[in-house]
Structures are given as structure tokens and as C-alpha cells.
XYZ file of C-alpha atoms in Angstrom:
470
model
C 0.000 0.000 0.000
C 1.043 3.628 -0.289
C 2.314 3.639 3.280
C 3.946 0.237 3.356
C 7.039 1.554 1.561
C 9.831 -0.284 -0.201
C 12.620 -2.332 1.325
C 15.088 -5.168 1.208
C 17.000 -7.043 3.897
C 20.482 -8.408 3.420
C 20.228 -11.954 4.817
C 16.836 -12.745 3.278
C 17.643 -11.518 -0.210
C 17.365 -15.027 -1.649
C 14.845 -13.869 -4.235
C 17.312 -11.368 -5.618
C 20.375 -13.581 -5.294
C 18.818 -17.012 -5.823
C 20.218 -17.706 -9.274
C 23.703 -16.381 -8.656
C 25.175 -19.679 -7.475
C 27.932 -19.782 -4.917
C 29.617 -16.390 -4.467
C 32.428 -15.471 -2.158
C 31.788 -13.340 0.906
C 32.905 -10.150 -0.775
C 30.478 -10.573 -3.671
C 27.637 -11.442 -1.272
C 28.327 -8.359 0.828
C 28.510 -6.210 -2.306
C 25.149 -7.620 -3.453
C 23.556 -6.824 -0.103
C 24.983 -3.324 -0.233
C 23.616 -2.738 -3.747
C 20.167 -3.951 -2.673
C 20.107 -1.703 0.377
C 21.315 1.244 -1.695
C 18.360 0.726 -4.059
C 15.968 0.435 -1.127
C 17.343 3.495 0.642
C 17.193 5.643 -2.465
C 13.606 4.589 -3.173
C 12.503 5.309 0.408
C 14.212 8.683 0.590
C 13.159 9.833 -2.893
C 9.472 8.918 -2.724
C 8.739 9.897 0.890
C 7.169 13.226 -0.047
C 5.217 11.621 -2.909
C 3.754 9.012 -0.558
C 2.909 11.740 1.904
C 1.084 13.804 -0.722
C -0.826 10.784 -2.072
C -1.966 9.732 1.375
C -3.001 13.314 2.106
C -5.346 13.225 -0.898
C -6.786 9.903 0.306
C -7.317 11.358 3.796
C -9.256 14.325 2.378
C -11.504 11.983 0.396
C -12.022 9.825 3.473
C -13.067 12.855 5.584
C -15.913 13.609 3.177
C -16.864 9.928 3.028
C -17.023 9.126 6.741
C -18.257 12.499 7.904
C -15.833 13.009 10.806
C -12.204 13.983 11.430
C -10.744 10.549 12.163
C -8.941 10.387 8.774
C -7.293 13.727 9.562
C -5.929 12.351 12.816
C -4.755 9.253 10.967
C -2.921 11.438 8.453
C -1.260 13.453 11.219
C 0.187 10.221 12.604
C 1.181 9.122 9.104
C 3.260 12.282 8.652
C 5.389 11.261 11.625
C 5.635 7.686 10.331
C 6.804 8.672 6.851
C 9.299 11.268 8.097
C 10.740 8.731 10.536
C 10.894 6.176 7.719
C 12.793 8.655 5.561
C 15.339 9.322 8.303
C 15.836 5.615 9.024
C 16.459 4.684 5.413
C 18.647 7.718 4.794
C 20.958 6.269 7.426
C 20.700 2.800 5.859
C 21.527 4.322 2.456
C 24.629 6.076 3.769
C 25.966 2.868 5.325
C 25.166 0.780 2.251
C 26.916 3.244 -0.064
C 29.972 2.931 2.175
C 29.849 -0.851 1.688
C 28.464 -1.588 5.155
C 24.887 -2.896 4.777
C 22.996 -3.616 8.024
C 23.947 -6.985 9.513
C 20.557 -7.329 11.256
C 17.452 -6.451 9.277
C 14.801 -7.718 11.657
C 14.095 -4.156 12.883
C 13.486 -3.056 9.284
C 11.079 -5.954 8.782
C 9.167 -5.051 11.961
C 9.092 -1.395 10.948
C 7.721 -2.244 7.481
C 4.988 -4.450 8.958
C 3.988 -1.736 11.433
C 3.738 0.850 8.640
C 1.595 -1.476 6.552
C -0.798 -2.130 9.430
C -1.104 1.564 10.236
C -1.643 2.540 6.602
C -4.272 -0.123 5.981
C -6.286 1.090 8.956
C -7.729 3.815 6.700
C -9.059 1.088 4.386
C -11.048 -0.370 7.277
C -12.414 3.080 8.111
C -13.600 3.544 4.533
C -15.064 0.018 4.343
C -17.282 0.373 7.405
C -18.352 3.970 6.721
C -21.971 4.760 5.949
C -20.918 6.268 2.630
C -22.328 4.003 -0.104
C -19.175 3.755 -2.288
C -16.998 3.361 0.844
C -16.330 -0.335 0.174
C -15.223 0.434 -3.368
C -12.912 3.208 -2.216
C -11.456 0.967 0.482
C -10.766 -1.875 -1.952
C -9.143 0.502 -4.468
C -6.917 1.861 -1.716
C -5.930 -1.615 -0.508
C -5.274 -2.928 -4.015
C -3.103 0.091 -4.786
C -1.079 -0.595 -1.647
C -0.740 -4.262 -2.577
C 0.581 -3.424 -6.031
C 3.059 -0.964 -4.526
C 4.295 -3.468 -1.946
C 4.651 -6.284 -4.496
C 6.630 -4.099 -6.874
C 8.935 -2.365 -4.402
C 9.529 -5.005 -1.732
C 10.242 -7.877 -4.098
C 13.971 -7.849 -3.334
C 13.324 -9.580 0.024
C 10.953 -12.362 0.974
C 10.783 -11.107 4.549
C 10.016 -7.503 3.637
C 7.543 -8.642 0.970
C 5.639 -10.565 3.607
C 5.929 -7.697 6.089
C 4.561 -5.151 3.620
C 2.128 -7.188 1.522
C 0.956 -9.610 4.240
C -1.141 -7.125 6.233
C -2.459 -5.646 2.990
C -3.637 -9.077 1.757
C -5.171 -9.718 5.182
C -7.194 -6.503 4.922
C -8.170 -7.240 1.298
C -9.581 -10.697 2.114
C -10.539 -10.098 5.751
C -12.699 -6.977 5.418
C -15.423 -8.695 3.308
C -15.370 -11.742 5.603
C -15.655 -9.682 8.768
C -18.407 -7.568 7.250
C -20.317 -10.678 6.183
C -19.910 -12.246 9.616
C -21.125 -9.129 11.395
C -24.058 -8.245 9.134
C -25.143 -11.664 7.854
C -25.851 -10.040 4.553
C -26.364 -11.630 1.182
C -23.748 -14.299 0.341
C -23.070 -12.438 -2.891
C -21.157 -9.945 -0.777
C -18.433 -12.592 -0.579
C -17.680 -11.940 -4.261
C -15.202 -9.379 -2.939
C -13.196 -12.293 -1.510
C -13.355 -14.130 -4.822
C -12.145 -11.008 -6.592
C -9.259 -10.726 -4.140
C -8.251 -14.339 -4.749
C -8.326 -13.726 -8.505
C -6.069 -10.713 -8.038
C -3.634 -12.871 -6.123
C -3.873 -15.657 -8.699
C -2.934 -13.330 -11.545
C -0.536 -11.183 -9.541
C 1.692 -13.898 -8.107
C 3.021 -15.030 -11.551
C 3.786 -11.402 -12.373
C 5.583 -10.998 -9.071
C 7.587 -14.172 -9.719
C 8.585 -12.885 -13.162
C 9.896 -9.734 -11.483
C 11.926 -11.936 -9.129
C 13.338 -13.869 -12.082
C 14.300 -10.616 -13.792
C 16.053 -9.419 -10.645
C 17.909 -12.719 -10.326
C 19.059 -12.502 -13.950
C 20.296 -8.960 -13.413
C 22.139 -10.041 -10.276
C 23.780 -12.889 -12.205
C 24.898 -10.472 -14.904
C 26.334 -8.068 -12.330
C 28.191 -10.923 -10.623
C 29.599 -12.054 -13.986
C 30.787 -8.518 -14.754
C 32.466 -8.330 -11.336
C 34.250 -11.640 -11.928
C 35.390 -10.482 -15.367
C 36.753 -7.245 -13.914
C 38.631 -9.159 -11.241
C 40.052 -11.515 -13.858
C 41.064 -8.606 -16.103
C 42.733 -6.843 -13.176
C 44.664 -10.007 -12.305
C 45.727 -10.441 -15.935
C 46.840 -6.804 -16.150
C 48.857 -7.192 -12.969
C 50.490 -10.365 -14.301
C 51.312 -8.644 -17.589
C 52.840 -5.666 -15.815
C 54.919 -7.962 -13.653
C 56.123 -9.921 -16.691
C 57.082 -6.730 -18.551
C 58.925 -5.390 -15.538
C 60.815 -8.656 -15.115
C 61.718 -8.710 -18.800
C 63.057 -5.171 -18.613
C 65.049 -5.933 -15.487
C 66.544 -9.068 -17.046
C 67.435 -7.573 -20.449
C 68.213 -3.929 -19.780
C 71.448 -4.505 -17.832
C 73.137 -6.864 -20.332
C 71.952 -4.686 -23.213
C 73.505 -1.596 -21.628
C 76.724 -3.521 -21.110
C 76.695 -4.644 -24.751
C 76.186 -1.106 -26.047
C 78.889 0.221 -23.732
C 81.376 -2.405 -24.858
C 80.589 -1.700 -28.520
C 81.152 2.015 -27.948
C 84.537 1.251 -26.412
C 85.459 -0.975 -29.346
C 84.381 1.712 -31.810
C 86.692 4.255 -30.241
C 89.570 1.744 -30.188
C 89.050 0.460 -33.732
C 91.941 1.189 -36.086
C 90.170 1.214 -39.471
C 87.190 3.334 -40.577
C 85.426 0.181 -41.827
C 85.652 -1.467 -38.415
C 84.370 1.682 -36.712
C 81.423 1.774 -39.121
C 80.481 -1.845 -38.401
C 80.766 -1.330 -34.664
C 78.688 1.847 -34.952
C 75.975 -0.272 -36.548
C 76.081 -2.599 -33.551
C 75.806 0.386 -31.217
C 72.859 1.789 -33.141
C 71.102 -1.602 -33.162
C 71.613 -1.895 -29.413
C 70.142 1.549 -28.865
C 67.100 0.594 -30.928
C 66.663 -2.570 -28.852
C 66.908 -0.482 -25.706
C 64.208 1.780 -27.115
C 61.951 -1.213 -27.811
C 62.404 -2.416 -24.236
C 61.581 1.060 -23.007
C 58.525 1.177 -25.264
C 57.136 -2.006 -23.741
C 57.613 -0.636 -20.237
C 56.195 2.782 -21.148
C 53.148 1.261 -22.870
C 52.309 -0.644 -19.708
C 52.767 2.482 -17.580
C 50.649 4.524 -19.992
C 47.831 1.996 -19.832
C 47.976 2.001 -16.025
C 48.183 5.801 -15.811
C 51.544 5.629 -14.032
C 53.734 7.512 -16.524
C 54.401 11.146 -15.671
C 55.897 13.999 -17.672
C 58.933 15.663 -16.061
C 59.846 19.007 -17.615
C 63.095 20.939 -17.337
C 65.034 23.357 -19.549
C 66.504 21.705 -22.641
C 67.754 22.622 -26.106
C 65.367 21.215 -28.758
C 68.115 21.487 -31.393
C 70.366 19.147 -29.390
C 67.480 16.671 -29.075
C 66.958 16.617 -32.842
C 70.698 16.290 -33.549
C 71.144 13.387 -31.136
C 68.245 11.447 -32.665
C 69.541 12.007 -36.196
C 73.045 10.945 -35.168
C 71.705 7.683 -33.749
C 70.134 6.714 -37.093
C 72.840 7.947 -39.440
C 74.645 4.540 -39.641
C 71.374 2.732 -40.428
C 70.542 5.274 -43.124
C 73.991 4.926 -44.661
C 73.634 1.127 -44.732
C 70.428 1.549 -46.786
C 72.058 4.285 -48.940
C 69.524 6.845 -47.713
C 70.110 10.561 -47.378
C 69.444 11.863 -43.861
C 68.899 15.625 -43.513
C 68.280 17.875 -40.530
C 66.836 21.352 -41.066
C 66.658 23.614 -38.016
C 65.023 27.011 -38.377
C 67.058 29.969 -37.205
C 64.399 31.240 -34.788
C 64.164 28.032 -32.725
C 64.746 28.992 -29.037
C 67.912 27.751 -27.406
C 66.147 26.749 -24.179
C 62.585 25.543 -23.671
C 60.953 23.725 -20.771
C 60.099 20.211 -21.970
C 60.556 16.563 -21.067
C 63.594 15.963 -23.267
C 63.503 12.194 -22.710
C 59.896 11.834 -23.939
C 60.356 14.244 -26.859
C 63.433 12.279 -27.907
C 61.438 9.060 -27.583
C 58.700 10.358 -29.908
C 61.258 11.520 -32.487
C 63.202 8.270 -32.161
C 60.100 6.216 -32.959
C 59.099 8.435 -35.880
C 62.582 8.331 -37.379
C 62.884 4.584 -36.802
C 59.704 4.026 -38.825
C 60.861 6.392 -41.555
C 64.230 4.676 -41.982
C 62.675 1.226 -41.715
C 60.046 1.716 -44.412
C 62.113 3.824 -46.821
C 64.078 1.884 -49.451
C 65.265 4.729 -51.658
C 65.629 8.477 -51.505
C 65.979 9.830 -48.000
C 64.510 11.117 -44.781
C 64.342 14.768 -43.770
C 63.880 16.000 -40.205
C 62.727 19.569 -39.729
C 62.529 21.662 -36.558
C 60.717 24.991 -36.478
C 59.124 27.285 -33.921
C 56.236 29.742 -33.994
C 55.191 32.261 -31.335
C 52.296 31.108 -29.191
C 49.237 33.200 -28.398
C 50.440 33.111 -24.792
C 53.343 35.397 -24.066
C 56.571 33.628 -23.174
C 55.605 30.394 -24.918
C 56.402 28.914 -28.323
C 55.046 26.103 -30.488
C 57.779 23.670 -31.506
C 57.119 21.519 -34.558
C 59.209 18.489 -35.462
C 58.575 17.049 -38.951
C 59.865 13.658 -40.114
C 59.323 13.249 -43.885
C 60.415 10.251 -45.950
C 60.253 9.039 -49.550
C 59.014 5.585 -48.667
C 55.983 3.623 -49.856
C 53.530 5.813 -47.960
C 50.195 4.812 -46.456
C 46.633 4.799 -47.654
C 43.861 6.814 -46.019
C 42.421 3.651 -44.502
C 45.765 2.874 -42.847
C 45.950 6.395 -41.456
C 42.383 6.083 -40.188
C 43.218 2.839 -38.389
C 46.289 4.394 -36.762
C 44.935 7.824 -35.825
C 41.183 7.263 -35.853
C 41.141 4.126 -33.735
C 44.610 4.144 -32.162
C 45.269 0.676 -33.556
C 48.730 -0.860 -33.282
C 49.568 -2.414 -36.646
C 51.799 -5.384 -37.203
C 54.488 -6.095 -39.734
C 53.449 -5.115 -43.230
C 50.426 -3.144 -42.016
C 52.153 0.100 -41.118
C 53.871 1.557 -38.057
C 53.483 -0.493 -34.924
C 54.216 -0.234 -31.211
C 56.492 2.815 -31.445
C 53.890 4.957 -33.200
C 51.170 3.882 -30.796
C 53.324 4.974 -27.858
C 54.277 8.211 -29.624
C 50.602 9.084 -30.078
C 49.947 8.621 -26.367
C 53.088 10.435 -25.287
C 52.264 13.406 -27.513
C 48.805 13.625 -25.990
C 50.197 13.265 -22.469
C 52.598 16.171 -23.098
C 49.738 18.311 -24.416
C 50.964 18.123 -28.004
C 49.679 16.742 -31.293
C 50.945 14.073 -33.632
C 49.676 14.290 -37.204
C 50.509 12.641 -40.519
C 50.163 13.246 -44.237
C 50.758 10.342 -46.575
C 49.920 9.024 -50.036
C 50.683 5.619 -51.447
C 53.921 5.773 -53.449
C 54.674 9.356 -52.348
C 56.067 8.887 -48.865
C 54.858 10.115 -45.491
C 55.330 13.173 -43.288
C 54.734 12.965 -39.535
C 54.628 16.194 -37.556
C 54.853 16.493 -33.790
C 53.808 19.888 -32.357
C 54.242 20.913 -28.750
C 53.557 24.229 -27.017
C 56.146 24.960 -24.359
C 57.507 27.853 -22.272
C 60.680 29.581 -23.449
C 63.268 29.882 -20.691
C 66.461 31.869 -20.467
C 68.165 29.712 -17.862
C 67.768 26.213 -16.438
C 65.361 25.774 -13.570
C 64.784 22.954 -11.156
C 62.795 20.062 -12.637
C 59.086 19.900 -11.906
C 56.614 17.062 -12.357
C 53.337 17.414 -14.245
C 50.616 14.785 -14.530
């Protein structure tokens, strides 16, 4: 009925949780908390609506019975509903904090008491001298029954507490009236009508229970999938970290030894071959770093650390690292630096170098003839004291189609061998975004590609202490 309210208890929520199988304690507690959150929100949100609806019923009852008893009943109901709102506001707060009530017997008793008090008005209407009083009473009781069945279905105990007294009034009022007045037996048709309502309503109520159980099963499955995904992500991160720890040290030693050999080599040819080994080792170190950075990017753990640096030195160092590989493929490698590029800007030199390294690695890898040109320019920003740096890596390779560009930039897809740039470009896209910059590309099949990396950064006159930005 309108005053019986809505509710759910934690330990009797078998109707809601029946089809979920065996769950661990954490999942069961989470399910109870979700149920009590739904109950608390419903009670708190519809308290004023129930109060207004019952006020209208009380006004109608005053005109029907001809005295002020319904007004007194409504005055008591105001206190009941306001108390109910306060009680379930507290239940809601605890449930949202993951602490649903351990004992729900008081809630069950409270729901039953509300239902009995609310249905008392139905008895007043039934035994009034007003001719349509019985009809009004039955409409009121049936409305309360529908409300209780729909809103208390999450708990068998609360369903019984709310709907039980209502059903008792629905079937008992005609029987009591017949017993007291000895009227025509046809007056018992009200009982038959009530039984028909129950006969048709119970299957509907059970279908609502089945729907709730299916939803609970789906929520439990989603929770298990999230836990599995989190465990898999943790295992992957651990594996990547172990791989980096195991390979980074010997790789650094290999590159260092090759550098020493290159300086000690007697012939230019030997120095060139050793330089190739050094460059290959640096590329392998970059790949290892890319794997680690990709994992940190996905977990939101990578941070940008800015400090004063010379963007021209960054570009020169990246070009120098790839010059041996370009010479081996008989490619021209050019660096064009505009005259107005600032000598000192505040950037994360390591991450900018990483983006350029990946772009140049792709350009050299997929270019078989011609050359690769790296350009560095700067334009004044709209904000005073800042500049927009633009690095451009253009090649004369095979180029990419619009569909390949769409897959890379439109969907952030990492392509494999033969399908375009792979892991390095994917990381460069994310790093550029993390630094507040943009990575764009222009390409046509058979006409090469041009990747541009733009970054707005403060211009500084002297080095400052490093700072960390998210």
C-alpha cells in the first residue's frame, strides 16, 4: 500500500540472489549493499510523494465518513513517513559505504507496522456509511498491494511484512463484514475477486523476481570479469617489468662495450660496423623502453617531467643515432633547423626524444630509396613567453593509404608487420597527448609520409629545477 514503503533485507535476499550460485563473501556483501542502496534511495526519494498521495486519500475519506478521524490518521502518518525517511537515509549512507545492516529484523518489523497503520484507513472507509466506501477501500488496498509487491520484491521477509497485512485486509474486510451483518452471500464476491487478483498477480511478481535474479547474475559475472582482467593486467605488468630488469642490464653492457670498441678500432670500416652494432643496441633499448612505457601509460603511471633543454640538441642526437642505419640503406638523412628556434625551452627531453626516435625509426625502416628529412621549427604562441615547436619527419618511402591512417589515428590501432607503423607509433601518439601536443601525418601511397609532432612549451632563459606534471 502507499504507506507500506519499499525495502530489502540483506540476509533474506534469496529472491534477488537465488540464481547467482555460490559467491564469495565479498560478492555477497557487495550484493547486499547494492540492494540496500536501491531500497534506501527509493525510500528517501518517494517519501514526499507518498505523503502527498496519502493526504489526498485522507481528504476523500473525511468527506466519506463524515468526521475527522482520517485527519488524525494522516497526522500520525506524517510522523511515520518522516521517521521512515530518516531511518532509510541512514541505511543508504551505510550501504553506499559498503556496510549494509547486519541485522534487518528491525526493518522488517518497521515495514509491517507501517503497513498495518496505513491499511487502517481502508477499514475506516469500508465500514463507513458512505455508499461507495467499500469500493474506495478496496481501491486503496489494491493500490497498496501493487506498490508493496513491486517495491519489496527484493526480500521475501520484507515482501511478507509489507504485503501480508495488505492481503489480510483485502480478504478479511469482506469476511468480517459478512460475519457481522449476515448479509447476502453475494457480498463474498469481494473475496473471490481478491483471490483472482492474487492468482494473476503472483506469476507477475515471480517474473519480477526472475528478472532481478538474472540482473544479479549479470552483475556478478561482470564483477568476476573485472577481477580476472585486473589479475591479468597485474600479471602482464609484472612480466614486462621482469623482462626489462633481465634484459636492460646486459643490453647496456653490450652497447657500452661496442662504444669502447668503436673508439679503439683502427680502421674506418671497423668503426662503421661497430657503430651499426651500437645503433642496433640503442634501438633494442628503445623497444624495451617502449614495452615498459606502454604498460605504464595503460595504467596511468607515466608522468611527464619538464626541465630546460635545447630542442636542437634533441633533434641532432636522434639524427646521429640513425645515421649509420641510413647509410647502410644508402639513404640521405637531412636535418633542417630554423634559425628562430629557441635555445632553451621547458620540456621533457627524454619523452620528446622518444617520440622523435620512434618516428625516425619508422621512416628509416620503411624507406628503401631516396631519404629522410627531419625539420625543426618554432612559432610564437598566443600566450606570451611560450612557443610552439614543430618536429617534422618526412620520408620518400611507400607511404600509407587513407584507410591505414584512419586505423592508426582514428582508432589508435597498433599495426603489425606489413600493415604500417606499430608499437612505437602507438606509444608516440599517447606520449604526444600526455605532453599536451599533437601528432599528425600526411601520406599518399607511393609518395612517402610526413609525420609532424607539435608541442607548445615555455621559453626559458636559464635552467630551472625540474618539476613534475601529470
